PDB file of C-alpha atoms and ligand atoms in Angstrom:
ATOM      1  CA  MET A 339     -24.721 -19.523 -13.980  1.00  0.00           C
ATOM      2  CA  VAL A 340     -24.243 -15.991 -12.753  1.00  0.00           C
ATOM      3  CA  PRO A 341     -22.293 -15.955  -9.507  1.00  0.00           C
ATOM      4  CA  MET A 342     -24.141 -14.675  -6.435  1.00  0.00           C
ATOM      5  CA  LEU A 343     -22.371 -11.851  -4.653  1.00  0.00           C
ATOM      6  CA  GLN A 344     -22.986 -11.295  -0.955  1.00  0.00           C
ATOM      7  CA  ARG A 345     -21.927  -7.818   0.180  1.00  0.00           C
ATOM      8  CA  ILE A 346     -20.930  -6.975   3.750  1.00  0.00           C
ATOM      9  CA  LYS A 347     -20.082  -3.415   4.702  1.00  0.00           C
ATOM     10  CA  VAL A 348     -17.375  -3.020   7.340  1.00  0.00           C
ATOM     11  CA  ILE A 349     -15.532  -0.208   9.064  1.00  0.00           C
ATOM     12  CA  ASP A 350     -11.993  -0.854  10.251  1.00  0.00           C
ATOM     13  CA  SER A 351     -10.219   0.844  13.113  1.00  0.00           C
ATOM     14  CA  HIS A 352      -7.275   0.147  15.323  1.00  0.00           C
ATOM     15  CA  THR A 353      -6.966   0.729  19.029  1.00  0.00           C
ATOM     16  CA  GLY A 354      -3.379   1.051  20.161  1.00  0.00           C
ATOM     17  CA  GLY A 355      -2.378  -0.949  17.070  1.00  0.00           C
ATOM     18  CA  GLU A 356      -4.926  -3.777  17.498  1.00  0.00           C
ATOM     19  CA  PRO A 357      -7.440  -3.870  14.635  1.00  0.00           C
ATOM     20  CA  THR A 358     -11.229  -4.098  14.855  1.00  0.00           C
ATOM     21  CA  ARG A 359     -13.536  -4.690  11.886  1.00  0.00           C
ATOM     22  CA  ILE A 360     -17.166  -3.827  12.591  1.00  0.00           C
ATOM     23  CA  ILE A 361     -19.903  -5.216  10.320  1.00  0.00           C
ATOM     24  CA  VAL A 362     -22.288  -2.321   9.847  1.00  0.00           C
ATOM     25  CA  SER A 363     -24.577  -3.860   7.205  1.00  0.00           C
ATOM     26  CA  GLY A 364     -25.041  -7.093   5.292  1.00  0.00           C
ATOM     27  CA  GLY A 365     -24.338  -9.267   8.337  1.00  0.00           C
ATOM     28  CA  PRO A 366     -26.456 -12.219   9.411  1.00  0.00           C
ATOM     29  CA  ASP A 367     -29.811 -11.884  11.153  1.00  0.00           C
ATOM     30  CA  LEU A 368     -29.407 -13.820  14.382  1.00  0.00           C
ATOM     31  CA  GLY A 369     -33.063 -13.727  15.447  1.00  0.00           C
ATOM     32  CA  GLY A 370     -34.577 -12.222  18.528  1.00  0.00           C
ATOM     33  CA  GLY A 371     -33.044 -14.199  21.391  1.00  0.00           C
ATOM     34  CA  THR A 372     -30.766 -13.001  24.135  1.00  0.00           C
ATOM     35  CA  LEU A 373     -27.239 -12.072  23.094  1.00  0.00           C
ATOM     36  CA  VAL A 374     -25.970 -15.411  24.411  1.00  0.00           C
ATOM     37  CA  GLU A 375     -28.578 -17.173  22.265  1.00  0.00           C
ATOM     38  CA  GLN A 376     -27.625 -15.010  19.293  1.00  0.00           C
ATOM     39  CA  VAL A 377     -23.976 -16.049  19.699  1.00  0.00           C
ATOM     40  CA  ALA A 378     -25.154 -19.679  19.476  1.00  0.00           C
ATOM     41  CA  VAL A 379     -27.072 -18.901  16.251  1.00  0.00           C
ATOM     42  CA  PHE A 380     -24.017 -17.097  14.854  1.00  0.00           C
ATOM     43  CA  ARG A 381     -21.831 -20.105  15.673  1.00  0.00           C
ATOM     44  CA  ASP A 382     -24.289 -22.758  14.457  1.00  0.00           C
ATOM     45  CA  ARG A 383     -25.652 -21.143  11.290  1.00  0.00           C
ATOM     46  CA  PHE A 384     -23.387 -18.305  10.202  1.00  0.00           C
ATOM     47  CA  ASP A 385     -19.909 -19.226  11.359  1.00  0.00           C
ATOM     48  CA  GLY A 386     -18.710 -18.943   7.747  1.00  0.00           C
ATOM     49  CA  ILE A 387     -19.490 -15.215   7.858  1.00  0.00           C
ATOM     50  CA  ARG A 388     -17.329 -14.847  10.963  1.00  0.00           C
ATOM     51  CA  SER A 389     -14.502 -16.580   9.136  1.00  0.00           C
ATOM     52  CA  ALA A 390     -15.053 -14.632   5.904  1.00  0.00           C
ATOM     53  CA  VAL A 391     -14.760 -11.313   7.736  1.00  0.00           C
ATOM     54  CA  VAL A 392     -11.644 -11.936   9.838  1.00  0.00           C
ATOM     55  CA  ASN A 393      -9.656 -14.658   8.105  1.00  0.00           C
ATOM     56  CA  GLU A 394      -7.492 -14.444   4.995  1.00  0.00           C
ATOM     57  CA  PRO A 395      -7.826 -13.389   2.219  1.00  0.00           C
ATOM     58  CA  ARG A 396      -9.724 -10.375   3.659  1.00  0.00           C
ATOM     59  CA  GLY A 397      -8.190 -10.412   7.120  1.00  0.00           C
ATOM     60  CA  SER A 398      -5.681 -12.342   9.205  1.00  0.00           C
ATOM     61  CA  GLU A 399      -5.472 -13.985  12.613  1.00  0.00           C
ATOM     62  CA  VAL A 400      -4.869 -10.571  14.178  1.00  0.00           C
ATOM     63  CA  TRP A 401      -8.316  -9.188  13.435  1.00  0.00           C
ATOM     64  CA  VAL A 402     -11.153  -8.918  15.899  1.00  0.00           C
ATOM     65  CA  GLY A 403     -14.534  -8.522  14.237  1.00  0.00           C
ATOM     66  CA  GLY A 404     -17.771  -7.216  15.654  1.00  0.00           C
ATOM     67  CA  LEU A 405     -21.365  -7.581  14.518  1.00  0.00           C
ATOM     68  CA  LEU A 406     -23.564  -4.604  15.337  1.00  0.00           C
ATOM     69  CA  ILE A 407     -26.969  -5.717  16.593  1.00  0.00           C
ATOM     70  CA  GLN A 408     -29.907  -3.497  17.341  1.00  0.00           C
ATOM     71  CA  SER A 409     -30.470  -3.715  21.085  1.00  0.00           C
ATOM     72  CA  LYS A 410     -33.819  -4.713  22.559  1.00  0.00           C
ATOM     73  CA  ASP A 411     -32.937  -2.531  25.548  1.00  0.00           C
ATOM     74  CA  PRO A 412     -33.951   1.038  24.698  1.00  0.00           C
ATOM     75  CA  ALA A 413     -31.291   2.308  27.120  1.00  0.00           C
ATOM     76  CA  CYS A 414     -28.526   0.724  25.003  1.00  0.00           C
ATOM     77  CA  THR A 415     -27.028   2.499  22.005  1.00  0.00           C
ATOM     78  CA  THR A 416     -26.268  -0.883  20.417  1.00  0.00           C
ATOM     79  CA  ASP A 417     -25.456  -4.503  21.133  1.00  0.00           C
ATOM     80  CA  ILE A 418     -22.288  -6.117  19.789  1.00  0.00           C
ATOM     81  CA  ILE A 419     -20.921  -9.620  19.351  1.00  0.00           C
ATOM     82  CA  PHE A 420     -17.130  -9.731  19.021  1.00  0.00           C
ATOM     83  CA  PHE A 421     -15.347 -12.584  17.282  1.00  0.00           C
ATOM     84  CA  ASN A 422     -11.950 -13.547  15.901  1.00  0.00           C
ATOM     85  CA  ASN A 423     -10.270 -16.236  13.817  1.00  0.00           C
ATOM     86  CA  ALA A 424     -10.992 -18.879  16.468  1.00  0.00           C
ATOM     87  CA  GLY A 425     -14.539 -18.068  17.562  1.00  0.00           C
ATOM     88  CA  TYR A 426     -16.466 -15.644  19.735  1.00  0.00           C
ATOM     89  CA  LEU A 427     -15.301 -13.340  22.542  1.00  0.00           C
ATOM     90  CA  GLY A 428     -17.300 -12.485  25.654  1.00  0.00           C
ATOM     91  CA  MET A 429     -16.158  -8.880  25.641  1.00  0.00           C
ATOM     92  CA  CYS A 430     -13.402  -6.970  23.926  1.00  0.00           C
ATOM     93  CA  GLY A 431     -11.967  -3.781  25.394  1.00  0.00           C
ATOM     94  CA  HIS A 432      -9.936  -2.558  22.436  1.00  0.00           C
ATOM     95  CA  GLY A 433     -12.857  -3.568  20.213  1.00  0.00           C
ATOM     96  CA  THR A 434     -15.317  -1.466  22.231  1.00  0.00           C
ATOM     97  CA  ILE A 435     -13.025   1.560  21.904  1.00  0.00           C
ATOM     98  CA  GLY A 436     -12.855   0.862  18.147  1.00  0.00           C
ATOM     99  CA  LEU A 437     -16.628   0.405  18.058  1.00  0.00           C
ATOM    100  CA  MET A 438     -17.127   3.863  19.576  1.00  0.00           C
ATOM    101  CA  ALA A 439     -14.794   5.381  16.950  1.00  0.00           C
ATOM    102  CA  THR A 440     -16.821   3.583  14.271  1.00  0.00           C
ATOM    103  CA  LEU A 441     -20.161   4.770  15.657  1.00  0.00           C
ATOM    104  CA  ARG A 442     -18.875   8.330  15.762  1.00  0.00           C
ATOM    105  CA  HIS A 443     -17.526   7.984  12.214  1.00  0.00           C
ATOM    106  CA  LEU A 444     -21.041   6.913  11.156  1.00  0.00           C
ATOM    107  CA  GLY A 445     -22.574   9.873  12.990  1.00  0.00           C
ATOM    108  CA  ILE A 446     -24.472   7.526  15.333  1.00  0.00           C
ATOM    109  CA  VAL A 447     -22.959   8.670  18.633  1.00  0.00           C
ATOM    110  CA  GLU A 448     -21.901  11.947  20.120  1.00  0.00           C
ATOM    111  CA  ASP A 449     -20.460  12.817  23.495  1.00  0.00           C
ATOM    112  CA  GLY A 450     -22.172  11.335  26.525  1.00  0.00           C
ATOM    113  CA  ILE A 451     -22.420   7.923  28.115  1.00  0.00           C
ATOM    114  CA  HIS A 452     -23.390   5.034  25.843  1.00  0.00           C
ATOM    115  CA  ARG A 453     -24.580   1.658  27.073  1.00  0.00           C
ATOM    116  CA  ILE A 454     -23.460  -1.249  24.923  1.00  0.00           C
ATOM    117  CA  GLY A 455     -24.816  -4.770  25.297  1.00  0.00           C
ATOM    118  CA  THR A 456     -22.345  -7.672  25.061  1.00  0.00           C
ATOM    119  CA  PRO A 457     -22.908 -11.397  25.646  1.00  0.00           C
ATOM    120  CA  VAL A 458     -21.301 -11.065  29.099  1.00  0.00           C
ATOM    121  CA  GLY A 459     -23.172  -7.949  30.191  1.00  0.00           C
ATOM    122  CA  VAL A 460     -23.703  -4.272  29.531  1.00  0.00           C
ATOM    123  CA  VAL A 461     -20.678  -1.981  29.425  1.00  0.00           C
ATOM    124  CA  THR A 462     -20.677   1.792  29.122  1.00  0.00           C
ATOM    125  CA  ALA A 463     -18.431   3.939  26.963  1.00  0.00           C
ATOM    126  CA  ARG A 464     -17.837   7.649  26.543  1.00  0.00           C
ATOM    127  CA  PHE A 465     -15.433   9.883  24.655  1.00  0.00           C
ATOM    128  CA  THR A 466     -12.955  11.630  26.927  1.00  0.00           C
ATOM    129  CA  ASP A 467     -11.283  13.406  24.022  1.00  0.00           C
ATOM    130  CA  ASN A 468     -11.495  13.412  20.236  1.00  0.00           C
ATOM    131  CA  ARG A 469     -10.245   9.849  19.782  1.00  0.00           C
ATOM    132  CA  ARG A 470     -10.051   8.733  23.381  1.00  0.00           C
ATOM    133  CA  VAL A 471     -12.711   6.485  24.814  1.00  0.00           C
ATOM    134  CA  ALA A 472     -13.226   5.272  28.385  1.00  0.00           C
ATOM    135  CA  VAL A 473     -15.009   1.934  28.718  1.00  0.00           C
ATOM    136  CA  GLU A 474     -16.512   0.862  32.012  1.00  0.00           C
ATOM    137  CA  ASN A 475     -16.285  -2.893  31.733  1.00  0.00           C
ATOM    138  CA  VAL A 476     -18.274  -5.746  33.255  1.00  0.00           C
ATOM    139  CA  ALA A 477     -17.574  -6.723  36.873  1.00  0.00           C
ATOM    140  CA  SER A 478     -14.135  -8.312  37.058  1.00  0.00           C
ATOM    141  CA  TYR A 479     -12.522 -10.481  39.710  1.00  0.00           C
ATOM    142  CA  ARG A 480      -9.612 -12.720  40.582  1.00  0.00           C
ATOM    143  CA  PHE A 481     -10.760 -16.315  40.752  1.00  0.00           C
ATOM    144  CA  ARG A 482      -7.520 -18.054  41.891  1.00  0.00           C
ATOM    145  CA  SER A 483      -4.112 -16.776  42.875  1.00  0.00           C
ATOM    146  CA  ASP A 484      -0.655 -18.351  42.664  1.00  0.00           C
ATOM    147  CA  VAL A 485      -1.631 -21.280  40.473  1.00  0.00           C
ATOM    148  CA  THR A 486       1.556 -23.250  39.770  1.00  0.00           C
ATOM    149  CA  ILE A 487       2.068 -25.321  36.631  1.00  0.00           C
ATOM    150  CA  ASP A 488       5.097 -27.095  35.192  1.00  0.00           C
ATOM    151  CA  VAL A 489       5.363 -26.348  31.492  1.00  0.00           C
ATOM    152  CA  PRO A 490       7.284 -29.168  29.754  1.00  0.00           C
ATOM    153  CA  ASP A 491      10.770 -28.082  28.583  1.00  0.00           C
ATOM    154  CA  TYR A 492      10.143 -24.575  29.927  1.00  0.00           C
ATOM    155  CA  GLY A 493       9.801 -24.674  33.675  1.00  0.00           C
ATOM    156  CA  ARG A 494       7.588 -23.676  36.573  1.00  0.00           C
ATOM    157  CA  VAL A 495       5.083 -20.926  35.868  1.00  0.00           C
ATOM    158  CA  ILE A 496       3.052 -19.207  38.574  1.00  0.00           C
ATOM    159  CA  GLY A 497       0.005 -17.134  37.752  1.00  0.00           C
ATOM    160  CA  ASP A 498      -3.392 -15.822  38.761  1.00  0.00           C
ATOM    161  CA  ILE A 499      -6.671 -16.619  37.023  1.00  0.00           C
ATOM    162  CA  ALA A 500      -8.948 -13.623  36.615  1.00  0.00           C
ATOM    163  CA  TRP A 501     -12.098 -12.598  34.743  1.00  0.00           C
ATOM    164  CA  GLY A 502     -12.141  -9.289  32.884  1.00  0.00           C
ATOM    165  CA  GLY A 503     -14.879 -10.109  30.348  1.00  0.00           C
ATOM    166  CA  ASN A 504     -12.768 -13.061  29.126  1.00  0.00           C
ATOM    167  CA  TRP A 505     -10.730 -15.533  31.224  1.00  0.00           C
ATOM    168  CA  PHE A 506      -7.034 -14.746  31.713  1.00  0.00           C
ATOM    169  CA  PHE A 507      -4.036 -16.554  33.146  1.00  0.00           C
ATOM    170  CA  LEU A 508      -1.756 -13.749  34.356  1.00  0.00           C
ATOM    171  CA  VAL A 509       1.803 -14.997  34.711  1.00  0.00           C
ATOM    172  CA  LYS A 510       3.603 -13.583  37.752  1.00  0.00           C
ATOM    173  CA  ASN A 511       7.136 -14.922  37.346  1.00  0.00           C
ATOM    174  CA  SER A 512       7.963 -14.296  33.700  1.00  0.00           C
ATOM    175  CA  GLN A 513      11.555 -13.333  32.904  1.00  0.00           C
ATOM    176  CA  GLU A 514      10.851 -12.915  29.183  1.00  0.00           C
ATOM    177  CA  GLU A 515      11.796  -9.817  27.223  1.00  0.00           C
ATOM    178  CA  LEU A 516       8.505  -8.336  26.021  1.00  0.00           C
ATOM    179  CA  CYS A 517       9.274  -6.719  22.680  1.00  0.00           C
ATOM    180  CA  VAL A 518       7.939  -7.163  19.155  1.00  0.00           C
ATOM    181  CA  SER A 519      11.171  -8.688  17.861  1.00  0.00           C
ATOM    182  CA  ASN A 520      10.663 -11.465  20.423  1.00  0.00           C
ATOM    183  CA  ALA A 521       6.989 -12.012  19.513  1.00  0.00           C
ATOM    184  CA  GLY A 522       7.524 -15.430  17.895  1.00  0.00           C
ATOM    185  CA  HIS A 523       9.188 -16.806  21.023  1.00  0.00           C
ATOM    186  CA  LEU A 524       6.600 -15.169  23.316  1.00  0.00           C
ATOM    187  CA  THR A 525       3.777 -16.667  21.271  1.00  0.00           C
ATOM    188  CA  ASN A 526       5.393 -20.088  21.509  1.00  0.00           C
ATOM    189  CA  VAL A 527       5.877 -19.787  25.281  1.00  0.00           C
ATOM    190  CA  THR A 528       2.347 -18.555  25.998  1.00  0.00           C
ATOM    191  CA  GLN A 529       0.863 -21.259  23.756  1.00  0.00           C
ATOM    192  CA  ARG A 530       2.753 -23.872  25.755  1.00  0.00           C
ATOM    193  CA  ILE A 531       1.484 -22.339  28.989  1.00  0.00           C
ATOM    194  CA  MET A 532      -2.054 -22.471  27.561  1.00  0.00           C
ATOM    195  CA  LYS A 533      -1.597 -26.099  26.513  1.00  0.00           C
ATOM    196  CA  THR A 534      -0.407 -27.047  30.001  1.00  0.00           C
ATOM    197  CA  LEU A 535      -3.393 -25.276  31.606  1.00  0.00           C
ATOM    198  CA  GLN A 536      -5.714 -27.163  29.271  1.00  0.00           C
ATOM    199  CA  SER A 537      -4.073 -30.538  29.819  1.00  0.00           C
ATOM    200  CA  GLU A 538      -4.280 -30.043  33.597  1.00  0.00           C
ATOM    201  CA  GLY A 539      -7.936 -29.000  33.368  1.00  0.00           C
ATOM    202  CA  ILE A 540      -7.234 -25.558  34.857  1.00  0.00           C
ATOM    203  CA  GLY A 541      -9.830 -22.946  33.912  1.00  0.00           C
ATOM    204  CA  GLY A 542     -11.993 -20.117  35.134  1.00  0.00           C
ATOM    205  CA  SER A 543     -15.066 -20.534  37.338  1.00  0.00           C
ATOM    206  CA  ASP A 544     -17.411 -21.007  34.388  1.00  0.00           C
ATOM    207  CA  GLY A 545     -15.277 -21.609  31.347  1.00  0.00           C
ATOM    208  CA  PRO A 546     -11.833 -22.288  29.962  1.00  0.00           C
ATOM    209  CA  ILE A 547      -8.989 -19.781  30.064  1.00  0.00           C
ATOM    210  CA  ASP A 548      -8.838 -18.054  26.697  1.00  0.00           C
ATOM    211  CA  HIS A 549      -5.936 -15.613  27.094  1.00  0.00           C
ATOM    212  CA  VAL A 550      -2.440 -15.824  28.636  1.00  0.00           C
ATOM    213  CA  GLU A 551      -0.760 -12.626  29.793  1.00  0.00           C
ATOM    214  CA  LEU A 552       2.920 -11.964  30.582  1.00  0.00           C
ATOM    215  CA  PHE A 553       4.187  -8.864  32.380  1.00  0.00           C
ATOM    216  CA  THR A 554       7.422  -6.996  32.792  1.00  0.00           C
ATOM    217  CA  ARG A 555       8.646  -3.526  33.679  1.00  0.00           C
ATOM    218  CA  PRO A 556       7.488  -0.763  31.288  1.00  0.00           C
ATOM    219  CA  LEU A 557       9.876   0.798  28.785  1.00  0.00           C
ATOM    220  CA  ASN A 558       8.347   4.185  29.509  1.00  0.00           C
ATOM    221  CA  PRO A 559       8.791   5.031  33.214  1.00  0.00           C
ATOM    222  CA  ASP A 560       5.479   6.960  33.156  1.00  0.00           C
ATOM    223  CA  ASN A 561       3.734   3.600  32.892  1.00  0.00           C
ATOM    224  CA  HIS A 562       3.333   0.908  35.546  1.00  0.00           C
ATOM    225  CA  SER A 563       3.765  -2.296  33.581  1.00  0.00           C
ATOM    226  CA  ARG A 564       4.213  -3.760  30.094  1.00  0.00           C
ATOM    227  CA  ASN A 565       2.348  -6.830  28.863  1.00  0.00           C
ATOM    228  CA  PHE A 566       2.157  -9.440  26.142  1.00  0.00           C
ATOM    229  CA  VAL A 567      -1.218 -11.085  25.619  1.00  0.00           C
ATOM    230  CA  LEU A 568      -1.856 -14.303  23.718  1.00  0.00           C
ATOM    231  CA  CYS A 569      -5.369 -14.344  22.242  1.00  0.00           C
ATOM    232  CA  PRO A 570      -7.478 -17.478  21.679  1.00  0.00           C
ATOM    233  CA  GLY A 571      -6.714 -17.791  17.954  1.00  0.00           C
ATOM    234  CA  GLY A 572      -2.937 -17.806  18.505  1.00  0.00           C
ATOM    235  CA  ALA A 573      -2.289 -14.139  17.639  1.00  0.00           C
ATOM    236  CA  TYR A 574      -0.949 -11.697  20.196  1.00  0.00           C
ATOM    237  CA  ASP A 575      -2.801  -8.530  21.089  1.00  0.00           C
ATOM    238  CA  ARG A 576      -1.045  -5.502  19.603  1.00  0.00           C
ATOM    239  CA  SER A 577      -2.745  -3.308  22.217  1.00  0.00           C
ATOM    240  CA  PRO A 578      -2.473  -3.677  26.020  1.00  0.00           C
ATOM    241  CA  CYS A 579      -5.794  -5.628  25.863  1.00  0.00           C
ATOM    242  CA  GLY A 580      -8.820  -4.065  27.530  1.00  0.00           C
ATOM    243  CA  THR A 581     -10.199  -7.212  29.127  1.00  0.00           C
ATOM    244  CA  GLY A 582      -6.643  -8.275  30.044  1.00  0.00           C
ATOM    245  CA  THR A 583      -6.018  -4.934  31.733  1.00  0.00           C
ATOM    246  CA  SER A 584      -9.351  -5.367  33.564  1.00  0.00           C
ATOM    247  CA  ALA A 585      -8.192  -8.785  34.788  1.00  0.00           C
ATOM    248  CA  LYS A 586      -4.897  -7.213  35.894  1.00  0.00           C
ATOM    249  CA  LEU A 587      -6.766  -4.498  37.803  1.00  0.00           C
ATOM    250  CA  ALA A 588      -8.818  -7.205  39.529  1.00  0.00           C
ATOM    251  CA  CYS A 589      -5.577  -8.883  40.683  1.00  0.00           C
ATOM    252  CA  LEU A 590      -4.025  -5.600  41.809  1.00  0.00           C
ATOM    253  CA  ALA A 591      -7.210  -4.804  43.747  1.00  0.00           C
ATOM    254  CA  ALA A 592      -7.270  -8.277  45.313  1.00  0.00           C
ATOM    255  CA  ASP A 593      -3.638  -7.851  46.395  1.00  0.00           C
ATOM    256  CA  GLY A 594      -4.421  -4.418  47.867  1.00  0.00           C
ATOM    257  CA  VAL A 595      -1.770  -2.864  45.592  1.00  0.00           C
ATOM    258  CA  LEU A 596      -4.118  -0.471  43.775  1.00  0.00           C
ATOM    259  CA  ALA A 597      -6.866   1.531  45.446  1.00  0.00           C
ATOM    260  CA  PRO A 598     -10.218   2.491  43.890  1.00  0.00           C
ATOM    261  CA  GLY A 599      -9.767   5.504  41.587  1.00  0.00           C
ATOM    262  CA  GLU A 600      -5.977   5.110  41.345  1.00  0.00           C
ATOM    263  CA  VAL A 601      -4.687   4.997  37.760  1.00  0.00           C
ATOM    264  CA  TRP A 602      -2.744   2.031  36.364  1.00  0.00           C
ATOM    265  CA  ARG A 603      -1.026   2.701  33.023  1.00  0.00           C
ATOM    266  CA  GLN A 604      -0.689  -0.583  31.173  1.00  0.00           C
ATOM    267  CA  GLU A 605       1.785  -0.522  28.292  1.00  0.00           C
ATOM    268  CA  GLY A 606       1.338  -3.080  25.504  1.00  0.00           C
ATOM    269  CA  ILE A 607       3.864  -4.759  23.262  1.00  0.00           C
ATOM    270  CA  LEU A 608       3.887  -1.812  20.801  1.00  0.00           C
ATOM    271  CA  GLY A 609       4.282   0.716  23.609  1.00  0.00           C
ATOM    272  CA  THR A 610       0.678   1.916  23.348  1.00  0.00           C
ATOM    273  CA  VAL A 611      -1.059   2.450  26.673  1.00  0.00           C
ATOM    274  CA  PHE A 612      -4.448   1.843  28.280  1.00  0.00           C
ATOM    275  CA  SER A 613      -5.160   3.796  31.454  1.00  0.00           C
ATOM    276  CA  GLY A 614      -7.084   1.694  33.919  1.00  0.00           C
ATOM    277  CA  SER A 615      -8.794   2.342  37.207  1.00  0.00           C
ATOM    278  CA  PHE A 616     -11.622   0.732  39.149  1.00  0.00           C
ATOM    279  CA  ARG A 617     -14.420   1.236  41.587  1.00  0.00           C
ATOM    280  CA  ASN A 618     -15.677  -1.441  43.911  1.00  0.00           C
ATOM    281  CA  ASP A 619     -18.811  -3.278  42.842  1.00  0.00           C
ATOM    282  CA  GLU A 620     -21.511  -2.650  45.433  1.00  0.00           C
ATOM    283  CA  GLU A 621     -23.180  -5.990  44.734  1.00  0.00           C
ATOM    284  CA  SER A 622     -20.226  -8.375  44.889  1.00  0.00           C
ATOM    285  CA  GLU A 623     -16.575  -8.817  45.752  1.00  0.00           C
ATOM    286  CA  SER A 624     -15.731  -7.787  42.197  1.00  0.00           C
ATOM    287  CA  ILE A 625     -14.393  -4.543  40.837  1.00  0.00           C
ATOM    288  CA  ILE A 626     -15.811  -2.456  38.004  1.00  0.00           C
ATOM    289  CA  PRO A 627     -12.809  -1.510  35.842  1.00  0.00           C
ATOM    290  CA  THR A 628     -12.588   1.433  33.485  1.00  0.00           C
ATOM    291  CA  ILE A 629     -10.156   1.221  30.577  1.00  0.00           C
ATOM    292  CA  GLU A 630      -9.240   4.216  28.473  1.00  0.00           C
ATOM    293  CA  GLY A 631      -7.450   4.219  25.129  1.00  0.00           C
ATOM    294  CA  GLU A 632      -7.628   5.719  21.669  1.00  0.00           C
ATOM    295  CA  ALA A 633      -8.749   4.409  18.310  1.00  0.00           C
ATOM    296  CA  TYR A 634      -8.324   5.538  14.733  1.00  0.00           C
ATOM    297  CA  ILE A 635     -10.563   4.716  11.799  1.00  0.00           C
ATOM    298  CA  CYS A 636      -8.365   3.108   9.135  1.00  0.00           C
ATOM    299  CA  GLY A 637     -10.715   1.687   6.538  1.00  0.00           C
ATOM    300  CA  GLU A 638     -14.177   1.511   5.133  1.00  0.00           C
ATOM    301  CA  ALA A 639     -14.959  -1.332   2.757  1.00  0.00           C
ATOM    302  CA  GLU A 640     -17.508  -3.583   1.167  1.00  0.00           C
ATOM    303  CA  LEU A 641     -16.476  -7.216   1.439  1.00  0.00           C
ATOM    304  CA  ILE A 642     -17.668  -9.356  -1.456  1.00  0.00           C
ATOM    305  CA  LEU A 643     -18.408 -13.046  -0.998  1.00  0.00           C
ATOM    306  CA  ASP A 644     -18.621 -14.575  -4.475  1.00  0.00           C
ATOM    307  CA  SER A 645     -20.560 -17.868  -4.553  1.00  0.00           C
ATOM    308  CA  GLU A 646     -17.943 -19.279  -6.960  1.00  0.00           C
ATOM    309  CA  ASP A 647     -14.940 -18.296  -4.832  1.00  0.00           C
ATOM    310  CA  PRO A 648     -13.555 -21.385  -3.050  1.00  0.00           C
ATOM    311  CA  PHE A 649     -12.261 -19.084  -0.301  1.00  0.00           C
ATOM    312  CA  ARG A 650     -15.380 -16.912   0.037  1.00  0.00           C
ATOM    313  CA  MET A 651     -15.726 -18.005   3.676  1.00  0.00           C
ATOM    314  CA  GLY A 652     -12.053 -17.374   4.433  1.00  0.00           C
ATOM    315  CA  ILE A 653      -9.046 -19.643   4.571  1.00  0.00           C
ATOM    316  CA  THR A 654      -9.395 -21.752   7.671  1.00  0.00           C
ATOM    317  CA  SER A 655      -6.422 -24.103   7.624  1.00  0.00           C
TER     318      SER A 655
HETATM  319  O1  PYC B1597      -8.937  -5.617  24.241  1.00  0.00           O
HETATM  320  O2  PYC B1597     -10.159  -6.984  25.429  1.00  0.00           O
HETATM  321  C1  PYC B1597      -9.416  -6.751  24.493  1.00  0.00           C
HETATM  322  C2  PYC B1597      -9.056  -7.851  23.572  1.00  0.00           C
HETATM  323  C3  PYC B1597      -9.397  -9.158  23.659  1.00  0.00           C
HETATM  324  C4  PYC B1597      -8.814  -9.804  22.566  1.00  0.00           C
HETATM  325  C5  PYC B1597      -8.136  -8.868  21.832  1.00  0.00           C
HETATM  326  N1  PYC B1597      -8.297  -7.669  22.460  1.00  0.00           N
END
């Protein structure tokens, strides 16, 4: 029998070191439901495609993928569903910056404000410079402050729980050294924090915590803080994390430490920076964060899924 080859065209970029792989053609048709319903179809019927795109042998646990979907809202440039090795993301800040670079690379967008539909709401994005993109994220807020947990064989950890398009536990009392050479230890520590949160049933207002964030002083004194972010699939974010920075801004706003319009420069584990600021949401107690960073296109490829390849849907264990 002749093997069947499924072809999926992707464009790769990285935002502050964190990669994004956008499916631009050959992806699954998720039907005409809402984006939340389309995520359910993706998960139930096409989860193998998610895995094929981001997992080995074509990717690794670091990758965030995105499926471009034509929006039903004429005011939106596109809709997007982000995903990774573990499942689906509500929003992705670095991914949206990478998406804009991809859309410009394809000649689909120019300067101006672009509305982008995500499963957790519409965000807007615009180029502020050749490769720099500012993303106005979904409304973000601190849900709980000073949550104390005892992590077995580690100690007492105190943190805030905040929404920035995903749910974050933002550790306030970390003494860890946040550098790449320490990434293995940091991953281990944040995974144990995550496990303790899960075993104690601690989550966000409408879902489990999916990211854990540590902070320390920045290496570059021009910045305000340095972070390490554990993502749901066990990889750490190479960038300062757009939704994580949004969650941080929500906490800073709630503490009265940062005023609307003031800039917060969040340094990530590689030293790359997202500039963040916020305005108050007129309709709620939340803030509307804006995150700015830069992305580079780093690949253009056709993925081939060979019906005879035992790993055509990615290596999952
Ligand atoms: O930038 O929001 C983000 C993000 C989430 C997971 C990885 N990056």
